[in-house]
Amino acid sequence: MDLDRDQLSINAIRVLSMDAVQQANSGHPGAPMGLAATAYTLWTRHLSFDAKNPEWANRDRFVLSNGHASMLLYSLLHLSGFEAMTMEQIKNFRQWGSLTPGHPEAELTPGVEVTTGPLGQGFATSVGLAIAEAQLAERFDNTIDHFTYVICSDGDLMEGVSHEAASLAGHLGLGKLVVLYDDNAITIDGTTDISFTEDVLARFEAYGWHTSRVADGNDVEALDAAIEVAKEESDKPSLIAVRTIIGFGSPNKANTSSSHGSPLGDDEIALSRKELEWPHEERFFIPEEAYAPFHEASDRGAKQRAGWEKSLEAYASSNPDKAAELTRRLAGELPAGWKDNLPKFAPDAKGMATRASGGKVVAALYKALPELTGGSADLAGSNKTLHKDFGIFDRNKRDAQNLHFGVREFAMAAAANGICLHGGSRGFGATFLVFSDYMRPALRLAALMHEPQLMVFTHDSIGLGEDGPTHQPVEHVMSLRMMPNYWVLRPGDANEVRECWEAAIERTDGPSGLVLTRQNVPTFDRDALGTRGDATRGGYILAEAPDAKPQVILIGTGSEVSLCMEAWEQLNEAGISTRVVSIPCWELFEAQDASWREEVLPAAVTARVSAEAGVTFGWERYIGANGVAIGLDRFGASAPYEVLYEQFGITTDAIVAAAKNLV
Amino acid sequence: MDLDRDQLSINAIRVLSMDAVQQANSGHPGAPMGLAATAYTLWTRHLSFDAKNPEWANRDRFVLSNGHASMLLYSLLHLSGFEAMTMEQIKNFRQWGSLTPGHPEAELTPGVEVTTGPLGQGFATSVGLAIAEAQLAERFDNTIDHFTYVICSDGDLMEGVSHEAASLAGHLGLGKLVVLYDDNAITIDGTTDISFTEDVLARFEAYGWHTSRVADGNDVEALDAAIEVAKEESDKPSLIAVRTIIGFGSPNKANTSSSHGSPLGDDEIALSRKELEWPHEERFFIPEEAYAPFHEASDRGAKQRAGWEKSLEAYASSNPDKAAELTRRLAGELPAGWKDNLPKFAPDAKGMATRASGGKVVAALYKALPELTGGSADLAGSNKTLHKDFGIFDRNKRDAQNLHFGVREFAMAAAANGICLHGGSRGFGATFLVFSDYMRPALRLAALMHEPQLMVFTHDSIGLGEDGPTHQPVEHVMSLRMMPNYWVLRPGDANEVRECWEAAIERTDGPSGLVLTRQNVPTFDRDALGTRGDATRGGYILAEAPDAKPQVILIGTGSEVSLCMEAWEQLNEAGISTRVVSIPCWELFEAQDASWREEVLPAAVTARVSAEAGVTFGWERYIGANGVAIGLDRFGASAPYEVLYEQFGITTDAIVAAAKNLV
């Protein structure tokens, strides 16, 4: 009987989930138990995957946005035969060194597409996956052609980022995005009606989504049919609200928030086994028959993969250039000579804003790297990231590198993560630096996932002037430096901009933020200055003391490097041997070998002055106990930027005075 | 003729806006010109205000969520006779020291209710204003009874925080919230259809809002009627979509994004004066007649204020206790003896989690401070902030102190700002510390506005254990310390929790975050330890060396103070004179006088070890060049917390070894 067969496998998910949570003595059994039939239907009847080849490029993507239901995903991976997901791993749920952490981690566990847990972001990241799929499909003649499936919870849909992403997905008409909403009417704090009474489906229809409802989340046929209809909807993303029962199978805890985030307890687990008619008392025992439907699905996927690989060979014959590009991009390799045509900037005392030189570099990068895909959150003109020659991605044009994200910073960053995670494309976004706060949770996930997401952050200090303190980042540069595995790059002139972009592009294991000015800065004459090193080393000697025996070192980043240079001239003229060090990227500088760091910042030279138009907190690291940090430990103000620099004492005079004081 | 009279005043807004932006040579003329009639209708026909008494408690609140349209608000304030908003201020738009910064700042300019500019937040903050109004209205028998009006833009409605806030407002049935949506179909990057094609009104209906449309944003009568209908809708918040023309009046730039964010230029301004039939060529000249409708509105408001003050006197006769409470709360004063019944905790080696002691303190605070109003973003059980005795605010019960915010951290923080800004209530929120990232922009605005918003951040480190790195804050404590005017309080035991809460409650000029553990920590025996000072001083000497001549100082915060205490015992036993300093709040410690700071951390004792389960970056400030920082410069992992502390080397042994190494 098929029904029994389905039921056995569905209950296997429930049993594994409750057993693993119990063994860990922590975790979330309710959602996996409620969602078991939904996930089973999706995975065995729709999802195209090959458990033996989790990285197959044309697999359907599956995102569990409510990451706390991680045992659902681990159960699916185990039952489907993903080799890494042994029963031993399930037994080690939430333990040190396991592949089964409390929330799924893409960087850790084969078969996990997106690191989830922080609610809303799995949903939003899936929009990026679907964007990348649509883009690659059109560019490579449907060689890439798959669905993106998401399971999400009410919590995901309450989070603002899901609104931004849903609105964007509806606008873009991402028809191959199918979201199953776990409509279980229970949140951690109780029933959803204590805080969440909106009409979710009507809202998604307003976004331009196809919506439907499955009244019984245990009805495999109804689930199957709803997914089928959603897949046929080619112009609209789909949201299927599935009415599930949290903790289904637990006689006393089903449909209550007590099954949400705690183990059921041994007694309740025994009762649940009875309720589910699960004959095996032994913990973690799963009969072979329960694996069968999943293995069949994976075998089907393996055939699809084999067929896809053949079609790729045929494509390589008929379209060798495109096939080579696709292969390169899927491998994550940069094209030979990609740096050759990046702009080099001649010395220029007037110079240009680093957002302007950044715009020139981005234009060249778009050309050199067709995988570069992104845009701005409605500040393209200010960020200088829009280059229309490379097409604008919308519902009528998919083979395009520019995206209009709208005023949706957080969804932009999450989508950029999804574009990177898909493979084949490289996602980037752009906005003012102050709005990095709006997307910070997605920057953090990029860092945690080791995804090389890119962000252009312009208007990077009080140097933006009149817009005032709401728009002036003060703490942002330093606070982003706090984030593990995040690179902050704040170049000081146009050539540093190019070098910082090079370093960011070459980075494969984490995200980078380019921090750029609104106001002009000079382009330095490195030949004349005896520059040693460059921005690709994170920090370097921009200008040496005439006698190469510095008494004092001035350390700057970004627009304040030029203040250091002015001070350098005055100090050397005054007979104080002075060196200028530019450290556009602290993380990269700290990754250099000790000899370079000592060469740049010799321990013996303790007279040091730093200049950065932001909080001074943190500069202790480079200036030591004796040093002076020139900066701004308060919010900014609205006025022309020259006035602000003067009022806040971030000036050449201040640097000169501090240096003289020290020596 | 009334129409001409209206038109003159409406055009006065347009003229002032284009002149001021031109004079500043930066700013946003388009939105004020497009919204002039909308704002005129609201201010002259509906808004209850008294320009001579901008702080009148029962005034209607007006929030300009699209803060870049600041010249609209400054024009309204000037025309209405707000004394501070002289023509001189208008002429100094965006200049140093003026009351007319690029974006409106509540802390700076009388009549500005909310600091806006970062999009979406004005809208979300207004939900907090409306919550406070509803709460005070029910508690004080409609002594407080006013509307909250908002003007917002498409950008506001694209931002996720507005979704969260709109869903919450619909759920709560905040009928006295009326939002006018500037539906001008233009964004910075072009027409809205490049990124924003959803059906906004249908979406708001799905949230449970009343919606309507005004087809011509220059039609004063239609605007008037729509606002009237919205005011009559008592159970639902209202969204009125007003089709405006950005830059209306400018013959060549109206209805284009070029009027959005740049001055029109002298020639276009001359042409616009003609188009608007404005006879006065002189910049900034406004004829007396243009002021009249605004002055009449203010005079009407002044009468309402006088009437309200009389009714308050009557209320004081009939309900002296309640009236006294209202008066106290509106004055922002704490009740006498409010601290008397806060729990004191006996020494206890086993102790309790600081979230648990925090929960006990919050319960006592709810009782002592009826103005304390807030709750959790669906983590009330974990945050220990729900105390049902004090009522749950919902559409049927307004006189209540608990709020269920749902999984909406950002809207929670913005609403908490609104509750504080209203006056009479004190807003707080609660979630896991890692999700402070989701609300960071609203914490920043609280700091900028000097609003004493409160946040409870539990699960404050790897100490949360099995949930893993997505949920383990690592960089958050330090990165929040970077934010100007934000207080981070990370108490080390139950009594520090009480003291930190006291300091946070007494703070009037900025926000505070209480950072609390999931895991147990001991309650220290201060009498036995010879403790000097306490947490209200930010940092203090928890345990002195037996000879009071410390060779080494151990500095900890939060749960790591107990590791320092264990190390203290071992080190003193080993004959190394050791002091333990706890610094739960760096900001507060740094505000102490120099002698206290020197007493706690004598400059002469350079052998220092810090312990904090987070990034070590930043600890250079207290440990100096020789010190050792014990912490975690990477993301965490999923495992029981004891395992994590051991694996990451944040242990008593590590502290002891570091200290021995130093001396």
Short mmCIF file of N, CA, C and O in Angstrom, two decimals, chain B residues 411-465:
data_model
loop_
_atom_site.label_atom_id
_atom_site.label_comp_id
_atom_site.label_asym_id
_atom_site.label_seq_id
_atom_site.Cartn_x
_atom_site.Cartn_y
_atom_site.Cartn_z
N ALA B 411 11.06 46.25 14.25
CA ALA B 411 9.87 47.04 14.59
C ALA B 411 9.74 47.20 16.09
O ALA B 411 9.30 48.26 16.58
N MET B 412 10.11 46.17 16.84
CA MET B 412 10.06 46.26 18.31
C MET B 412 10.93 47.41 18.79
O MET B 412 10.48 48.23 19.62
N ALA B 413 12.14 47.48 18.28
CA ALA B 413 13.05 48.53 18.74
C ALA B 413 12.57 49.91 18.31
O ALA B 413 12.66 50.88 19.07
N ALA B 414 12.02 50.00 17.09
CA ALA B 414 11.50 51.29 16.63
C ALA B 414 10.27 51.67 17.45
O ALA B 414 10.09 52.83 17.82
N ALA B 415 9.41 50.69 17.73
CA ALA B 415 8.23 50.98 18.55
C ALA B 415 8.63 51.40 19.95
O ALA B 415 8.03 52.31 20.54
N ALA B 416 9.66 50.74 20.50
CA ALA B 416 10.13 51.15 21.83
C ALA B 416 10.61 52.59 21.80
O ALA B 416 10.38 53.35 22.75
N ASN B 417 11.24 52.99 20.71
CA ASN B 417 11.61 54.40 20.57
C ASN B 417 10.37 55.28 20.58
O ASN B 417 10.35 56.33 21.23
N GLY B 418 9.35 54.86 19.85
CA GLY B 418 8.12 55.66 19.78
C GLY B 418 7.45 55.77 21.14
O GLY B 418 6.95 56.85 21.51
N ILE B 419 7.45 54.67 21.88
CA ILE B 419 6.84 54.69 23.22
C ILE B 419 7.59 55.69 24.11
O ILE B 419 6.97 56.50 24.81
N CYS B 420 8.92 55.67 24.04
CA CYS B 420 9.70 56.64 24.82
C CYS B 420 9.44 58.07 24.34
O CYS B 420 9.27 58.99 25.14
N LEU B 421 9.44 58.25 23.01
CA LEU B 421 9.29 59.60 22.47
C LEU B 421 7.94 60.20 22.83
O LEU B 421 7.81 61.43 22.96
N HIS B 422 6.92 59.35 22.95
CA HIS B 422 5.60 59.90 23.25
C HIS B 422 5.60 60.67 24.55
O HIS B 422 4.95 61.71 24.69
N GLY B 423 6.35 60.12 25.53
CA GLY B 423 6.27 60.68 26.87
C GLY B 423 5.17 59.97 27.64
O GLY B 423 4.16 59.56 27.07
N GLY B 424 5.42 59.77 28.93
CA GLY B 424 4.43 59.11 29.77
C GLY B 424 4.66 57.62 29.89
O GLY B 424 4.19 57.01 30.84
N SER B 425 5.33 57.02 28.94
CA SER B 425 5.65 55.60 29.01
C SER B 425 7.12 55.39 28.65
O SER B 425 7.75 56.25 28.05
N ARG B 426 7.63 54.25 29.02
CA ARG B 426 9.05 53.94 28.79
C ARG B 426 9.10 52.61 28.05
O ARG B 426 8.67 51.59 28.59
N GLY B 427 9.59 52.63 26.83
CA GLY B 427 9.55 51.43 25.99
C GLY B 427 10.74 50.53 26.17
O GLY B 427 11.87 51.00 26.29
N PHE B 428 10.48 49.24 26.20
CA PHE B 428 11.59 48.29 26.18
C PHE B 428 11.26 47.09 25.31
O PHE B 428 10.10 46.81 25.00
N GLY B 429 12.30 46.40 24.89
CA GLY B 429 12.14 45.19 24.09
C GLY B 429 13.08 44.11 24.60
O GLY B 429 13.88 44.34 25.51
N ALA B 430 12.95 42.93 24.02
CA ALA B 430 13.79 41.81 24.45
C ALA B 430 13.94 40.81 23.31
O ALA B 430 12.98 40.53 22.59
N THR B 431 15.15 40.30 23.19
CA THR B 431 15.42 39.21 22.24
C THR B 431 16.77 38.62 22.59
O THR B 431 17.36 38.97 23.63
N PHE B 432 17.26 37.70 21.76
CA PHE B 432 18.61 37.20 21.96
C PHE B 432 19.60 38.28 21.50
O PHE B 432 19.33 39.01 20.53
N LEU B 433 20.76 38.31 22.13
CA LEU B 433 21.74 39.34 21.79
C LEU B 433 22.13 39.29 20.31
O LEU B 433 22.34 40.33 19.69
N VAL B 434 22.22 38.10 19.75
CA VAL B 434 22.67 38.00 18.36
C VAL B 434 21.71 38.76 17.43
O VAL B 434 22.12 39.27 16.40
N PHE B 435 20.46 38.86 17.84
CA PHE B 435 19.49 39.54 16.99
C PHE B 435 19.47 41.05 17.21
O PHE B 435 18.67 41.75 16.58
N SER B 436 20.37 41.54 18.05
CA SER B 436 20.55 42.99 18.11
C SER B 436 20.92 43.51 16.72
O SER B 436 20.61 44.65 16.38
N ASP B 437 21.56 42.66 15.93
CA ASP B 437 21.89 43.06 14.56
C ASP B 437 20.63 43.40 13.75
O ASP B 437 20.67 44.28 12.88
N TYR B 438 19.55 42.69 14.01
CA TYR B 438 18.31 42.94 13.25
C TYR B 438 17.73 44.32 13.55
O TYR B 438 16.96 44.84 12.75
N MET B 439 18.04 44.86 14.70
CA MET B 439 17.43 46.12 15.13
C MET B 439 18.43 47.24 15.25
O MET B 439 18.11 48.32 15.73
N ARG B 440 19.64 46.98 14.83
CA ARG B 440 20.72 47.94 15.08
C ARG B 440 20.40 49.36 14.60
O ARG B 440 20.71 50.34 15.29
N PRO B 441 19.75 49.51 13.45
CA PRO B 441 19.45 50.89 13.03
C PRO B 441 18.55 51.64 14.01
O PRO B 441 18.64 52.86 14.12
N ALA B 442 17.67 50.92 14.70
CA ALA B 442 16.78 51.59 15.66
C ALA B 442 17.50 51.86 16.98
O ALA B 442 17.18 52.83 17.66
N LEU B 443 18.47 51.04 17.33
CA LEU B 443 19.29 51.35 18.50
C LEU B 443 20.09 52.62 18.23
O LEU B 443 20.22 53.49 19.09
N ARG B 444 20.58 52.72 17.01
CA ARG B 444 21.36 53.90 16.64
C ARG B 444 20.50 55.16 16.72
O ARG B 444 20.93 56.19 17.24
N LEU B 445 19.27 55.08 16.21
CA LEU B 445 18.42 56.27 16.27
C LEU B 445 18.08 56.62 17.72
O LEU B 445 18.00 57.80 18.07
N ALA B 446 17.89 55.62 18.56
CA ALA B 446 17.65 55.90 19.98
C ALA B 446 18.84 56.66 20.57
O ALA B 446 18.67 57.64 21.29
N ALA B 447 20.04 56.20 20.22
CA ALA B 447 21.24 56.86 20.74
C ALA B 447 21.34 58.29 20.21
O ALA B 447 21.66 59.22 20.95
N LEU B 448 21.04 58.45 18.93
CA LEU B 448 21.11 59.79 18.32
C LEU B 448 20.03 60.71 18.91
O LEU B 448 20.27 61.89 19.13
N MET B 449 18.84 60.15 19.17
CA MET B 449 17.74 60.96 19.70
C MET B 449 17.83 61.17 21.21
O MET B 449 16.98 61.85 21.78
N HIS B 450 18.82 60.53 21.87
CA HIS B 450 18.93 60.60 23.33
C HIS B 450 17.71 60.00 24.01
O HIS B 450 17.30 60.46 25.08
N GLU B 451 17.09 58.99 23.39
CA GLU B 451 15.92 58.37 23.99
C GLU B 451 16.33 57.21 24.90
O GLU B 451 17.13 56.37 24.50
N PRO B 452 15.75 57.14 26.09
CA PRO B 452 16.17 56.11 27.04
C PRO B 452 15.48 54.76 26.81
O PRO B 452 14.93 54.16 27.73
N GLN B 453 15.51 54.32 25.57
CA GLN B 453 14.97 53.01 25.22
C GLN B 453 15.77 51.91 25.92
O GLN B 453 16.97 52.05 26.12
N LEU B 454 15.10 50.84 26.27
CA LEU B 454 15.75 49.75 27.00
C LEU B 454 15.63 48.45 26.22
O LEU B 454 14.59 48.17 25.62
N MET B 455 16.69 47.67 26.23
CA MET B 455 16.64 46.36 25.59
C MET B 455 17.21 45.31 26.53
O MET B 455 18.24 45.53 27.17
N VAL B 456 16.53 44.18 26.55
CA VAL B 456 17.04 43.01 27.25
C VAL B 456 17.58 42.05 26.21
O VAL B 456 16.83 41.57 25.35
N PHE B 457 18.88 41.81 26.26
CA PHE B 457 19.52 40.90 25.31
C PHE B 457 20.03 39.67 26.07
O PHE B 457 21.08 39.74 26.72
N THR B 458 19.31 38.59 25.98
CA THR B 458 19.77 37.38 26.67
C THR B 458 20.53 36.47 25.70
O THR B 458 20.67 36.79 24.53
N HIS B 459 21.02 35.33 26.24
CA HIS B 459 21.76 34.37 25.41
C HIS B 459 22.95 35.09 24.78
O HIS B 459 23.09 35.17 23.57
N ASP B 460 23.81 35.59 25.66
CA ASP B 460 24.73 36.66 25.29
C ASP B 460 26.09 36.22 24.80
O ASP B 460 26.97 37.07 24.62
N SER B 461 26.32 34.92 24.61
CA SER B 461 27.65 34.47 24.17
C SER B 461 27.57 33.01 23.75
O SER B 461 26.47 32.43 23.69
N ILE B 462 28.73 32.41 23.51
CA ILE B 462 28.77 30.96 23.28
C ILE B 462 28.15 30.21 24.45
O ILE B 462 27.82 29.03 24.30
N GLY B 463 27.96 30.89 25.55
CA GLY B 463 27.31 30.27 26.71
C GLY B 463 25.91 29.78 26.44
O GLY B 463 25.32 29.07 27.24
N LEU B 464 25.33 30.15 25.29
CA LEU B 464 24.00 29.62 24.97
C LEU B 464 24.10 28.19 24.45
O LEU B 464 23.09 27.48 24.37
N GLY B 465 25.33 27.78 24.07
CA GLY B 465 25.53 26.38 23.79
C GLY B 465 25.03 25.87 22.46
O GLY B 465 25.39 26.38 21.40
#
